[in-house]
Amino acid sequence: MTNGYGKKPEFDFEKINFDLIKKYIIPIAIILGIIIIGYSSIFTVKANQEATILRFGKYMETVGPGLQFKLPFGIDKVYAGEVKRIYNEEFGYRTLRSGRESVIDSDFRGAKEVSLMLTGDRNCAEVNWVVRYKIKNLKDFLFNVRNVKATIRDVSEAVMRKIVGDRSIDEVLTIGRRDIEEVAEGEIEDILDLYGCGIAVQVVNLKGVDPPGPVKDAFDAVNKAVQLREQIINEAEGKKNKIIPFAMGKKEQVISEAEGYKIKRINEATGDTKAFLAVWGEYEKAKDVTRRRLYLETMARVIPKCEEIFIIDKDQKGILPILNLGGSKVTK
């Protein structure tokens, strides 16, 4: 069969087997269409993610981890975000390599413009810090603010400059660092919530606070002196806490011993008094007998302790009795 130009037609519809098409081709096409639609309709959200679904550019919903469904052919668009990840924004430095031995760089271009601040007592300090945050509302994070990262940096720098400007250089360098971190964390969170950024500030850490280079050595010397003073005070307090309890214990011991000695002496004096009064009573009853008894009792205690005993006859007529005081033998 030829056409009017003497050529065979490109398709010979008379030879097409429509029964074969109905039986095999159409079902296969339907199955392929279903597969394509299913593949473009199913998506997976990872365990640490959430995903927002937009339909023709309008927000529909936020879905969690797992197998999820959307309309195919670009009707629905999906935007995922890691809501369990901790994000870091570093100021005045940047981490080149993290790990057990982190490597940081604080001399890159623009670092000093961020870190150099004026304190409340008109001194300068180089403040390096990091803001750690998480996504708490993926919809707000994606659609409320055009550039969330830049907003976080601008707000954090403004808040930190205000806080440092309200404090003295000593507070910034030493005793006020924890207070600065807490105040900055709260104020940054409040402002970002006001902007609807959809993030939650986890913590603000001051990584390094130093005086400017030209005066750093002088500040270090002052800090060493302060630390030495604190060390000496702590050592003195330790000695005081050690010596005072010992002295108090010794005092109590001496007082206790004195009280015991007092009671002992009182008891002894009381006993001696009672004994004397008893003897006095007997003496009053028979003075001669009592006097002789006391004399004999005293001699009984004294004579055994004597090495030599001299007995002088009271009837001797000599004016001065001769005593053998030298210990030589006396001849009679």
Steps between C-alpha positions, in 0.01 A plus 500: 500500500640841396395858551442755228874570469594140434639434850378260767319668790703543820243313711274229374205521739346193341788287631489638858379241747277701729409194700867457595520864604189469715625179656863592583612852413226697676529308831877540493463873439253527785735313733792721399287809560404376844865431581604846384222667695579294810872573474438874474240491780698313767793650688695412814577731791813405697497437874659835586285700258160653447356602163257770389264448206403788270213462252522748215727705728260503795603338828295188574659311791816388677563126518737298715744215433392201294328426169281792386278584200454806278325585177712419192614697193626799700162579655651453846854603587687371806760689706678302773703626794710334772305593813709289741836633390688760706611788277792727592563863417855604593602862561857628493642160408424198286561130553724352233490147639281370780562203723705417806767749389306773324680748277363854496594816315443844651718699260293478185381811325216671685550311828617805696210708370264261675695418816636845597256665743484799735427432868304718738815650654636598155743214459525267203460124503517235231199274553460172311181301548275239345120477483361146486139457386244252367203534266184496710248596228599397148225703333612824667866418440445452125245767415487783758850645458688523171846426648481343845876453535575867432222602739642282777845650449375860497283453810772313691765762428269787597399331827858410595624854434222642718571260787877552491444876484307484829785330690852584612809344347556293818150354479543416133840337548439316828208495739214598266542251217230255610254784556574636151429159346167462682378852420606472135324166460171640629509825302598333171219246542244775570594708195508202262160388630371850432624469142343155468822325400379163627818412690580423864830627639660215693799679651733795458866427584780753534790318337762763570508843661831685485626856516634645175847388396699813601384478864453126533824445696402762759155345543654154532730628775202645686307174465796301632521733799128458565530123474800501735304709748209258483740209546659659808158580645381144442814358661456731799135400530604136487755547778247696704241228461761245608654687794186649655322165552821357650534799735133478595544131578812575706313773685216264583752240616675748733168624635385143558825411679476815712141420591605149597793628707272753669250232592782276624648773721159594634429139587842460661456821700153393604633163613791659688263742665271221612797301631636802686162579649466140612842513669419840648188359652696219664767747608241712676379197687847392623772748416798324666417160364433633151818710501710200599330277241561751223863535609553127499330454165716775351820347642395164361491653152818710535748275686515225232621761253792618720852361445627588849316552825646699791349451842602766753456446863303780643678461832844567344676784686714633215421839366522387132451137413767366265345341190688279260401703192811410301425132508827402679501248775475633850712338764361471839 
